[in-house]
PDB file of C-alpha atoms in Angstrom:
ATOM      1  CA  MET E 272       2.165  34.679  61.454  1.00 63.00           C
ATOM      2  CA  HIS E 273       0.311  31.363  61.898  1.00 79.00           C
ATOM      3  CA  GLN E 274      -0.114  32.019  65.616  1.00 85.00           C
ATOM      4  CA  ASP E 275      -2.396  34.948  64.684  1.00 88.00           C
ATOM      5  CA  ILE E 276      -4.892  32.575  63.053  1.00 94.00           C
ATOM      6  CA  LYS E 277      -7.826  31.597  65.261  1.00 91.00           C
ATOM      7  CA  GLU E 278      -9.282  28.871  63.017  1.00 94.00           C
ATOM      8  CA  ILE E 279      -8.668  27.289  59.606  1.00 95.00           C
ATOM      9  CA  LEU E 280     -11.929  27.161  57.655  1.00 96.00           C
ATOM     10  CA  TYR E 281     -10.555  25.664  54.416  1.00 97.00           C
ATOM     11  CA  THR E 282      -7.332  23.683  54.258  1.00 97.00           C
ATOM     12  CA  GLN E 283      -4.837  23.899  51.437  1.00 97.00           C
ATOM     13  CA  SER E 284      -6.150  20.532  50.219  1.00 98.00           C
ATOM     14  CA  ASP E 285      -9.813  21.677  50.404  1.00 98.00           C
ATOM     15  CA  ILE E 286      -8.989  24.724  48.313  1.00 98.00           C
ATOM     16  CA  ALA E 287      -6.943  22.810  45.734  1.00 98.00           C
ATOM     17  CA  SER E 288      -9.720  20.244  45.208  1.00 98.00           C
ATOM     18  CA  ARG E 289     -12.458  22.841  44.884  1.00 98.00           C
ATOM     19  CA  VAL E 290     -10.435  25.061  42.530  1.00 98.00           C
ATOM     20  CA  GLU E 291      -9.799  22.079  40.257  1.00 98.00           C
ATOM     21  CA  GLU E 292     -13.542  21.272  40.203  1.00 98.00           C
ATOM     22  CA  LEU E 293     -14.382  24.863  39.289  1.00 98.00           C
ATOM     23  CA  GLY E 294     -11.767  24.929  36.523  1.00 98.00           C
ATOM     24  CA  LYS E 295     -13.252  21.782  34.994  1.00 98.00           C
ATOM     25  CA  ARG E 296     -16.777  23.281  35.137  1.00 98.00           C
ATOM     26  CA  ILE E 297     -15.574  26.458  33.457  1.00 98.00           C
ATOM     27  CA  THR E 298     -13.853  24.418  30.737  1.00 98.00           C
ATOM     28  CA  ALA E 299     -17.071  22.506  30.066  1.00 98.00           C
ATOM     29  CA  ASP E 300     -19.222  25.645  30.125  1.00 98.00           C
ATOM     30  CA  TYR E 301     -17.067  27.629  27.660  1.00 98.00           C
ATOM     31  CA  LYS E 302     -15.891  24.868  25.323  1.00 98.00           C
ATOM     32  CA  ASP E 303     -18.557  25.529  22.677  1.00 97.00           C
ATOM     33  CA  CYS E 304     -17.933  29.302  22.787  1.00 96.00           C
ATOM     34  CA  ILE E 305     -14.212  28.818  22.225  1.00 96.00           C
ATOM     35  CA  ASP E 306     -14.846  26.195  19.514  1.00 96.00           C
ATOM     36  CA  SER E 307     -16.973  28.769  17.673  1.00 96.00           C
ATOM     37  CA  GLY E 308     -14.155  31.333  17.766  1.00 97.00           C
ATOM     38  CA  GLU E 309     -15.183  33.459  20.743  1.00 98.00           C
ATOM     39  CA  ARG E 310     -12.652  34.820  23.238  1.00 98.00           C
ATOM     40  CA  LEU E 311     -12.528  34.031  26.946  1.00 98.00           C
ATOM     41  CA  VAL E 312     -10.965  36.755  29.089  1.00 98.00           C
ATOM     42  CA  ALA E 313     -10.284  36.090  32.768  1.00 98.00           C
ATOM     43  CA  VAL E 314     -10.271  39.360  34.705  1.00 98.00           C
ATOM     44  CA  CYS E 315      -8.477  39.020  38.027  1.00 98.00           C
ATOM     45  CA  LEU E 316      -9.467  41.484  40.725  1.00 97.00           C
ATOM     46  CA  LEU E 317      -6.177  42.333  42.367  1.00 95.00           C
ATOM     47  CA  ARG E 318      -4.782  41.789  44.827  1.00 93.00           C
ATOM     48  CA  GLY E 319      -6.892  39.314  46.719  1.00 94.00           C
ATOM     49  CA  ALA E 320      -7.812  37.064  43.804  1.00 97.00           C
ATOM     50  CA  ALA E 321      -4.259  36.666  42.465  1.00 97.00           C
ATOM     51  CA  LEU E 322      -3.616  33.248  44.030  1.00 98.00           C
ATOM     52  CA  PHE E 323      -7.090  31.972  43.117  1.00 98.00           C
ATOM     53  CA  MET E 324      -6.595  33.201  39.531  1.00 98.00           C
ATOM     54  CA  ALA E 325      -3.170  31.560  39.232  1.00 98.00           C
ATOM     55  CA  ASP E 326      -4.568  28.238  40.401  1.00 98.00           C
ATOM     56  CA  ILE E 327      -7.928  28.164  38.631  1.00 98.00           C
ATOM     57  CA  VAL E 328      -6.674  29.118  35.153  1.00 98.00           C
ATOM     58  CA  ARG E 329      -4.318  26.137  35.216  1.00 98.00           C
ATOM     59  CA  HIS E 330      -7.434  23.948  35.362  1.00 98.00           C
ATOM     60  CA  ILE E 331      -9.195  25.710  32.483  1.00 98.00           C
ATOM     61  CA  GLU E 332      -8.227  23.698  29.438  1.00 98.00           C
ATOM     62  CA  LEU E 333      -9.112  26.333  26.842  1.00 98.00           C
ATOM     63  CA  PRO E 334      -7.367  29.295  25.244  1.00 98.00           C
ATOM     64  CA  ILE E 335      -7.814  32.100  27.742  1.00 98.00           C
ATOM     65  CA  GLU E 336      -6.631  35.688  27.943  1.00 98.00           C
ATOM     66  CA  PHE E 337      -5.732  37.346  31.248  1.00 98.00           C
ATOM     67  CA  ASP E 338      -6.302  40.884  32.374  1.00 98.00           C
ATOM     68  CA  PHE E 339      -6.256  42.575  35.747  1.00 98.00           C
ATOM     69  CA  MET E 340      -8.166  45.258  37.585  1.00 98.00           C
ATOM     70  CA  VAL E 341      -7.860  46.904  40.948  1.00 96.00           C
ATOM     71  CA  VAL E 342     -11.271  47.841  42.316  1.00 93.00           C
ATOM     72  CA  SER E 343     -11.382  48.907  45.928  1.00 83.00           C
ATOM     73  CA  SER E 344     -13.815  49.798  48.640  1.00 76.00           C
ATOM     74  CA  TYR E 345     -11.653  48.729  51.588  1.00 58.00           C
ATOM     75  CA  GLY E 346      -8.237  50.407  51.611  1.00 53.00           C
ATOM     76  CA  ASP E 347      -6.400  49.020  54.668  1.00 53.00           C
ATOM     77  CA  SER E 348      -9.549  48.625  56.741  1.00 51.00           C
ATOM     78  CA  ALA E 349     -11.417  45.469  57.731  1.00 53.00           C
ATOM     79  CA  THR E 350     -14.714  47.048  56.675  1.00 55.00           C
ATOM     80  CA  SER E 351     -15.822  48.579  53.407  1.00 54.00           C
ATOM     81  CA  SER E 352     -15.656  52.346  53.065  1.00 55.00           C
ATOM     82  CA  GLY E 353     -18.681  52.233  50.743  1.00 68.00           C
ATOM     83  CA  THR E 354     -16.831  54.211  48.075  1.00 82.00           C
ATOM     84  CA  ILE E 355     -15.921  52.099  45.034  1.00 88.00           C
ATOM     85  CA  ARG E 356     -12.902  53.127  42.988  1.00 89.00           C
ATOM     86  CA  ILE E 357     -11.321  51.591  39.910  1.00 94.00           C
ATOM     87  CA  GLN E 358      -7.633  52.067  40.609  1.00 95.00           C
ATOM     88  CA  LYS E 359      -6.392  50.012  37.638  1.00 97.00           C
ATOM     89  CA  ASP E 360      -8.579  49.396  34.618  1.00 97.00           C
ATOM     90  CA  LEU E 361      -8.416  46.690  31.963  1.00 98.00           C
ATOM     91  CA  SER E 362      -5.665  46.788  29.370  1.00 97.00           C
ATOM     92  CA  CYS E 363      -7.640  44.906  26.714  1.00 97.00           C
ATOM     93  CA  ASP E 364     -10.867  45.544  24.844  1.00 98.00           C
ATOM     94  CA  ILE E 365     -13.570  43.125  26.023  1.00 98.00           C
ATOM     95  CA  GLU E 366     -16.166  43.926  23.361  1.00 98.00           C
ATOM     96  CA  GLY E 367     -17.601  40.628  22.111  1.00 98.00           C
ATOM     97  CA  ALA E 368     -15.565  38.570  24.603  1.00 98.00           C
ATOM     98  CA  ASN E 369     -16.785  36.196  27.283  1.00 98.00           C
ATOM     99  CA  VAL E 370     -15.553  37.797  30.504  1.00 98.00           C
ATOM    100  CA  LEU E 371     -14.883  35.695  33.574  1.00 98.00           C
ATOM    101  CA  ILE E 372     -14.351  37.869  36.637  1.00 98.00           C
ATOM    102  CA  ILE E 373     -12.112  36.149  39.169  1.00 98.00           C
ATOM    103  CA  GLU E 374     -12.845  37.397  42.700  1.00 98.00           C
ATOM    104  CA  ASP E 375     -11.537  36.355  46.103  1.00 97.00           C
ATOM    105  CA  VAL E 376     -14.600  36.952  48.276  1.00 96.00           C
ATOM    106  CA  ILE E 377     -18.094  38.353  47.888  1.00 95.00           C
ATOM    107  CA  ASP E 378     -19.056  40.305  51.006  1.00 92.00           C
ATOM    108  CA  SER E 379     -21.763  42.906  50.474  1.00 91.00           C
ATOM    109  CA  GLY E 380     -21.613  42.339  46.709  1.00 93.00           C
ATOM    110  CA  PHE E 381     -21.794  46.072  46.025  1.00 92.00           C
ATOM    111  CA  THR E 382     -18.321  46.278  44.476  1.00 92.00           C
ATOM    112  CA  LEU E 383     -19.054  43.379  42.110  1.00 95.00           C
ATOM    113  CA  SER E 384     -22.467  44.789  41.241  1.00 94.00           C
ATOM    114  CA  TYR E 385     -20.836  48.107  40.342  1.00 94.00           C
ATOM    115  CA  LEU E 386     -18.096  46.376  38.365  1.00 96.00           C
ATOM    116  CA  CYS E 387     -20.506  44.203  36.376  1.00 96.00           C
ATOM    117  CA  LYS E 388     -22.500  47.281  35.327  1.00 96.00           C
ATOM    118  CA  ASN E 389     -19.270  49.019  34.345  1.00 96.00           C
ATOM    119  CA  LEU E 390     -18.034  46.064  32.283  1.00 98.00           C
ATOM    120  CA  LEU E 391     -21.442  45.482  30.651  1.00 98.00           C
ATOM    121  CA  SER E 392     -21.210  48.998  29.221  1.00 97.00           C
ATOM    122  CA  ARG E 393     -18.183  47.746  27.233  1.00 98.00           C
ATOM    123  CA  ASN E 394     -20.358  45.245  25.304  1.00 98.00           C
ATOM    124  CA  PRO E 395     -18.884  41.856  26.175  1.00 98.00           C
ATOM    125  CA  SER E 396     -20.617  38.737  24.864  1.00 98.00           C
ATOM    126  CA  SER E 397     -21.119  37.559  28.452  1.00 98.00           C
ATOM    127  CA  ILE E 398     -19.977  38.157  32.001  1.00 98.00           C
ATOM    128  CA  ALA E 399     -19.684  35.468  34.662  1.00 98.00           C
ATOM    129  CA  ILE E 400     -18.140  35.526  38.110  1.00 98.00           C
ATOM    130  CA  ALA E 401     -15.937  32.963  39.823  1.00 98.00           C
ATOM    131  CA  SER E 402     -15.385  33.694  43.506  1.00 98.00           C
ATOM    132  CA  LEU E 403     -13.397  31.603  45.923  1.00 98.00           C
ATOM    133  CA  LEU E 404     -15.701  32.598  48.784  1.00 98.00           C
ATOM    134  CA  ARG E 405     -19.213  33.931  49.129  1.00 97.00           C
ATOM    135  CA  LYS E 406     -20.114  35.180  52.579  1.00 95.00           C
ATOM    136  CA  ASP E 407     -23.559  34.857  54.087  1.00 90.00           C
ATOM    137  CA  VAL E 408     -24.273  38.563  54.469  1.00 91.00           C
ATOM    138  CA  GLU E 409     -27.689  40.021  55.211  1.00 91.00           C
ATOM    139  CA  GLY E 410     -28.674  42.543  52.540  1.00 91.00           C
ATOM    140  CA  GLN E 411     -26.051  41.290  50.079  1.00 92.00           C
ATOM    141  CA  ALA E 412     -26.434  42.789  46.598  1.00 91.00           C
ATOM    142  CA  ASP E 413     -28.003  40.449  44.058  1.00 90.00           C
ATOM    143  CA  VAL E 414     -24.861  39.311  42.246  1.00 93.00           C
ATOM    144  CA  ASP E 415     -25.119  36.211  40.067  1.00 93.00           C
ATOM    145  CA  CYS E 416     -21.969  34.300  40.935  1.00 96.00           C
ATOM    146  CA  LYS E 417     -21.883  31.284  38.630  1.00 98.00           C
ATOM    147  CA  TYR E 418     -18.835  29.639  40.215  1.00 98.00           C
ATOM    148  CA  VAL E 419     -18.502  29.674  44.005  1.00 98.00           C
ATOM    149  CA  GLY E 420     -15.692  27.856  45.759  1.00 98.00           C
ATOM    150  CA  PHE E 421     -17.154  27.922  49.251  1.00 98.00           C
ATOM    151  CA  GLU E 422     -20.119  29.494  51.012  1.00 96.00           C
ATOM    152  CA  CYS E 423     -18.641  30.884  54.206  1.00 95.00           C
ATOM    153  CA  PRO E 424     -19.681  32.586  57.417  1.00 93.00           C
ATOM    154  CA  ASN E 425     -19.738  36.349  57.654  1.00 93.00           C
ATOM    155  CA  GLU E 426     -16.378  36.611  59.396  1.00 92.00           C
ATOM    156  CA  PHE E 427     -13.220  38.465  58.490  1.00 92.00           C
ATOM    157  CA  ILE E 428     -11.074  35.901  56.672  1.00 94.00           C
ATOM    158  CA  VAL E 429      -7.396  35.959  55.703  1.00 96.00           C
ATOM    159  CA  GLY E 430      -5.128  33.641  53.749  1.00 96.00           C
ATOM    160  CA  TYR E 431      -4.907  32.331  50.179  1.00 97.00           C
ATOM    161  CA  GLY E 432      -4.799  35.879  48.834  1.00 96.00           C
ATOM    162  CA  LEU E 433      -7.088  37.535  51.371  1.00 95.00           C
ATOM    163  CA  ASP E 434      -5.426  40.030  53.654  1.00 93.00           C
ATOM    164  CA  PHE E 435      -5.640  42.282  56.619  1.00 92.00           C
ATOM    165  CA  ALA E 436      -3.628  45.455  55.928  1.00 91.00           C
ATOM    166  CA  GLN E 437      -1.681  43.567  53.223  1.00 91.00           C
ATOM    167  CA  ARG E 438      -0.647  40.759  55.599  1.00 94.00           C
ATOM    168  CA  TYR E 439      -1.478  37.022  55.553  1.00 96.00           C
ATOM    169  CA  ARG E 440      -2.052  36.763  51.769  1.00 96.00           C
ATOM    170  CA  ASN E 441       0.616  34.067  51.498  1.00 96.00           C
ATOM    171  CA  LEU E 442      -1.045  31.607  53.878  1.00 96.00           C
ATOM    172  CA  PRO E 443      -1.890  28.403  51.947  1.00 96.00           C
ATOM    173  CA  TYR E 444      -5.238  28.019  53.732  1.00 97.00           C
TER     174      TYR E 444
END
């Protein structure tokens, strides 16, 4: 499996350090909300963000609820189909909650833009996005990503949850 990898952009250590930094920022940013009785709900976009979610929430030192969604525009392809589908919706009510969307990578941004509009219709107190990677893509949708792990080149990337046809997700880099 490792022999298929052309280049390592972010080492396991790079990722661990950056995820810890982001978790501490999120803790600081939401502390007052939690102290005033508001809820914080982390919404993991499966499957790619699962490892990022597992790691980042351990660095958020606040009460936090978890929920999961499957939103797809890729299928088993390396390029987006352009059709966005919610395959698994939230299990909890997010009305009045602070929602933190946990994403693996922002490519075109169209899926996240669609998702934010969808979730806003459910009347949360706030929505913020934490993405491990944000690609430099021409024409990217205007998505306000408050927490970005790494700005990265517009290349197809695998590892640390990101896949190609469901392979390579378990790489630590």
